[in-house]
CSV table of C-alpha atoms in Angstrom, one decimal:
chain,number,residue,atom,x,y,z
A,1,UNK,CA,81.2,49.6,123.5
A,2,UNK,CA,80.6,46.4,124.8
A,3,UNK,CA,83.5,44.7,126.8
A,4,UNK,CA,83.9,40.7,126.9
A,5,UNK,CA,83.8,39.2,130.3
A,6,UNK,CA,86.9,37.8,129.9
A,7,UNK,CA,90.2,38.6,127.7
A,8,UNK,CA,92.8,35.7,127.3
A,9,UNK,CA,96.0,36.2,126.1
A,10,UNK,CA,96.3,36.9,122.2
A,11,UNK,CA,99.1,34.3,121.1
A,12,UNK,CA,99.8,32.9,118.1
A,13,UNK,CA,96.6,34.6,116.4
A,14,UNK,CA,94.1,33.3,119.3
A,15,UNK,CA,92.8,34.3,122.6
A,16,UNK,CA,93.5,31.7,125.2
A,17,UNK,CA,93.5,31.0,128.7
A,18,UNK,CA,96.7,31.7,130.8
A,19,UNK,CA,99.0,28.9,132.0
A,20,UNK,CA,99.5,31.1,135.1
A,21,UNK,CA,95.4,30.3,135.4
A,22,UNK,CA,95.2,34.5,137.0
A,23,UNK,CA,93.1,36.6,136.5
A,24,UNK,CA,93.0,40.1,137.0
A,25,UNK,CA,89.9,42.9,137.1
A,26,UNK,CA,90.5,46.2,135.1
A,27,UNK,CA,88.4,49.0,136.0
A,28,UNK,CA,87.2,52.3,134.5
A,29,UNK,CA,89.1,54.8,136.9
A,30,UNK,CA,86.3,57.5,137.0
A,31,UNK,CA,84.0,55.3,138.3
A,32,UNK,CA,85.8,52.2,139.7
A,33,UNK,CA,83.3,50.0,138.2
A,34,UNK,CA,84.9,46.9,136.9
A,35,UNK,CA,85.2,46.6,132.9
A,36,UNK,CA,86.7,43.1,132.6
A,37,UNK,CA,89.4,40.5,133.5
A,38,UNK,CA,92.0,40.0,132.2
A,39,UNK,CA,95.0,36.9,132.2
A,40,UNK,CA,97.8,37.6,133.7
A,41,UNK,CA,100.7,36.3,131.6
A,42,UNK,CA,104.1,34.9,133.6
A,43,UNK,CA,107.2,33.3,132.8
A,44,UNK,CA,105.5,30.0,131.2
A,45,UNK,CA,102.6,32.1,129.1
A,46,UNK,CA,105.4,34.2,128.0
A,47,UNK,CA,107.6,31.8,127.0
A,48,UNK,CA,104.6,30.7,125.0
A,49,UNK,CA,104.0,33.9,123.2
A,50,UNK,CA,108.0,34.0,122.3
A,51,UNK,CA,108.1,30.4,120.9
A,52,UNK,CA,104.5,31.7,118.6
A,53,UNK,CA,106.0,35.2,117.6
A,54,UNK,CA,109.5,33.1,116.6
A,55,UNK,CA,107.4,30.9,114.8
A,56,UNK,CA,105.9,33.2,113.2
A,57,UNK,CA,109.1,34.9,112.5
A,58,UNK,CA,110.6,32.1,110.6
A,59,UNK,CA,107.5,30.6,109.4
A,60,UNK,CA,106.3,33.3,106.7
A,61,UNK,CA,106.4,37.1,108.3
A,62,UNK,CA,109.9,37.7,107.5
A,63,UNK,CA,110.2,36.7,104.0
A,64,UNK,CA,106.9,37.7,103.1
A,65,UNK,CA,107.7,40.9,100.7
A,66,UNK,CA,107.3,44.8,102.2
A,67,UNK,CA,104.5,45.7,99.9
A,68,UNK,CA,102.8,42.6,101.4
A,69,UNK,CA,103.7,43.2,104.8
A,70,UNK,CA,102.4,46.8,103.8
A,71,UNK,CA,98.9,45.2,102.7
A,72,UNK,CA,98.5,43.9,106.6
A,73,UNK,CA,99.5,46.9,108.1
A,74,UNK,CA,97.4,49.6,105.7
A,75,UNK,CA,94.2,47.4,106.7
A,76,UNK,CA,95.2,47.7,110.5
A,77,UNK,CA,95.3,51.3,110.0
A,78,UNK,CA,91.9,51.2,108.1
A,79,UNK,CA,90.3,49.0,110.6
A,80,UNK,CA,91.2,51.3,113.7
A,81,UNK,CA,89.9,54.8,111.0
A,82,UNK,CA,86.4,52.0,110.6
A,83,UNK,CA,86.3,51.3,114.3
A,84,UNK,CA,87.5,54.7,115.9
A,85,UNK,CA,84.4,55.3,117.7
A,86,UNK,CA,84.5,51.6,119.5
A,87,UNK,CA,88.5,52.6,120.1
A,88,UNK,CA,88.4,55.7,121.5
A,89,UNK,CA,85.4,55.0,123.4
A,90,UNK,CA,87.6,51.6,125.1
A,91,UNK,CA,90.3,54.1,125.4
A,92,UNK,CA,88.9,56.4,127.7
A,93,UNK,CA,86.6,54.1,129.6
A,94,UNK,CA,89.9,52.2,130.5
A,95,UNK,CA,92.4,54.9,130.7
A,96,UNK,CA,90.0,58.2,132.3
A,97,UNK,CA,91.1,60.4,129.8
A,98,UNK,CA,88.5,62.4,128.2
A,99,UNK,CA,86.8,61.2,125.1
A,100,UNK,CA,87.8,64.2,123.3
A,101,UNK,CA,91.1,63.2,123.5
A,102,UNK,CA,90.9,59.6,122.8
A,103,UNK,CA,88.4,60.6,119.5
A,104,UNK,CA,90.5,63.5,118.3
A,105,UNK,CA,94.2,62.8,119.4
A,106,UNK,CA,95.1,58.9,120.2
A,107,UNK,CA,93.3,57.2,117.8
A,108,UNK,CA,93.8,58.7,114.3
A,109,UNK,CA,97.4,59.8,115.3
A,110,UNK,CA,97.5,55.6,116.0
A,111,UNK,CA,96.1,55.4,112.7
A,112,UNK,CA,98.4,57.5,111.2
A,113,UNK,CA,101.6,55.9,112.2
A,114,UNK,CA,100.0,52.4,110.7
A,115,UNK,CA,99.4,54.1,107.1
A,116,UNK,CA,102.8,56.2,107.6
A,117,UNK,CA,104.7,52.3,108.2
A,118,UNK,CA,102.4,50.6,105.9
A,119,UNK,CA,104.3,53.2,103.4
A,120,UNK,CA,107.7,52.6,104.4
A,121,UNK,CA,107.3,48.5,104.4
A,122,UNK,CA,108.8,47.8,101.0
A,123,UNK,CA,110.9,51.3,100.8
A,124,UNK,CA,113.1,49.9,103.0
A,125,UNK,CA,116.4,50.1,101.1
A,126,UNK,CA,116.1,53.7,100.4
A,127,UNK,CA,116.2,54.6,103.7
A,128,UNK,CA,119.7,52.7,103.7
A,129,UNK,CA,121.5,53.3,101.2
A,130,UNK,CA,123.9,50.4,99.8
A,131,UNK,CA,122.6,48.5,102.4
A,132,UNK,CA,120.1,45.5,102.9
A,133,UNK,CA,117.7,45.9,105.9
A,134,UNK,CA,116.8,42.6,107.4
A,135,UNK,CA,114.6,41.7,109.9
A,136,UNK,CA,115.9,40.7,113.6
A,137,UNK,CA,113.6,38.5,115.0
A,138,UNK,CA,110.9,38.8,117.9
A,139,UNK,CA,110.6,42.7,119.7
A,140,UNK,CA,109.6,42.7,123.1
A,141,UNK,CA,107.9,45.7,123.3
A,142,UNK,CA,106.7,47.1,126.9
A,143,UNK,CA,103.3,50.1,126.6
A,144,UNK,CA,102.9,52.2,129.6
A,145,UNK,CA,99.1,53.3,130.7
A,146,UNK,CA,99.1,57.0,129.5
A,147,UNK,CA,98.8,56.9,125.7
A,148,UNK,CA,97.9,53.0,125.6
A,149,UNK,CA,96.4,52.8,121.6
A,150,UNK,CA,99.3,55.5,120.6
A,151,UNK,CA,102.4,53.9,121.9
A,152,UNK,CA,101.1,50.2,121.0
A,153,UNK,CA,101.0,52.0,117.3
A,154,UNK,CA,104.4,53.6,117.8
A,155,UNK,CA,105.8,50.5,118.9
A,156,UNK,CA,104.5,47.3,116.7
A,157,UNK,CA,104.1,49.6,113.3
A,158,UNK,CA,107.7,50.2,112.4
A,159,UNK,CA,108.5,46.6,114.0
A,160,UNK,CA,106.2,44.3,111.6
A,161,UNK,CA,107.0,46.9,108.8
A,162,UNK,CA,110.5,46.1,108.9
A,163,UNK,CA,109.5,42.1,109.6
A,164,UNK,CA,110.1,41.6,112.8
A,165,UNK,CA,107.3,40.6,115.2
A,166,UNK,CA,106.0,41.0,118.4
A,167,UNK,CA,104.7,40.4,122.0
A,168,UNK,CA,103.7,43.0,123.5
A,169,UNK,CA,103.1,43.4,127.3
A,170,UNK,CA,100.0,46.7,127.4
A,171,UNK,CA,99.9,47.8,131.6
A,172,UNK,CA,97.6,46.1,133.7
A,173,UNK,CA,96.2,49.6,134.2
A,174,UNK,CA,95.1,50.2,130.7
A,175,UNK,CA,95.2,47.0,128.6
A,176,UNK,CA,91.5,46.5,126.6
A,177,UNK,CA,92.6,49.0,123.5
A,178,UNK,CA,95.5,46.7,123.2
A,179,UNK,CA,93.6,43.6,123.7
């Protein structure tokens, strides 16, 4: 696995530079030895990921049909299964847990939870009956630094199933899987 020098901030579909103009170094905690920087968002980058995930909201995510929605979110599943090596590898040089864990546990549970949502995208009626789910709108959604990959999956899977979207704040601890 091969880090970039540099991660931006992922808004709107792209990486780009922080308004803040900060930087921050992540490290590999069994060694200490820097990995890569990484932006630090504040209140004007945020505001700039809200106003992209809102556009995105209205724009086309949340009247594009479940079994579409369920087309994007099968082939994240697939593309973390394709690139689970590269994953758990970045999730254990960034978090310290051991590889076993991150190879056998994190990432296709992650998986998982994309294929289970992918499933549930357009079946959203039957889990309400007489009712019509709609989407809400933008989810802020905070990860903490334990299970990094895992919770990002438990967290933006059922949101852009059910046609929401997102911006997600990973820790500063343990951000690079999320990146």
């Amino acid at each position: 696995v091969r880090f970039q020098e540099r991660y931006g901030l992922f808004v709107g579909g792209e990486q780009i530079e922080p308004l803040s103009g900060e930087w921050y170094s992540t490290i590999e905690p069994a060694t200490e030895e820097h990995l890569a920087e990484v932006a630090t968002a504040r209140e004007e980058d945020i505001d700039l990921a809200v106003s992209a995930a809102r556009d995105a909201f209205e724009n086309g995510w949340s009247t594009l049909p479940g079994s579409e929605r369920a087309k994007y979110i099968f082939r994240i599943a697939r593309i973390l299964l394709e690139r689970s090596r590269e994953f758990a590898v970045a999730e254990s040089l960034n978090s310290g847990k051991p590889i076993r864990e991150s190879r056998d546990v994190d990432v296709p549970i992650a998986a998982a939870h994309f294929f289970y949502y992918a499933g549930w995208a357009d079946k959203l009626e039957y889990a309400f009956p007489n009712r019509r789910p709609q989407p809400l709108g933008v989810a802020g959604q905070i990860i903490p630094w334990n299970f990094p990959l895992l919770m990002l999956s438990w967290k933006i899977a059922p949101a852009i199933a059910c046609g929401n979207t997102v911006v997600l704040k990973p820790s500063h601890t343990t951000p690079l899987t999320a990146l």
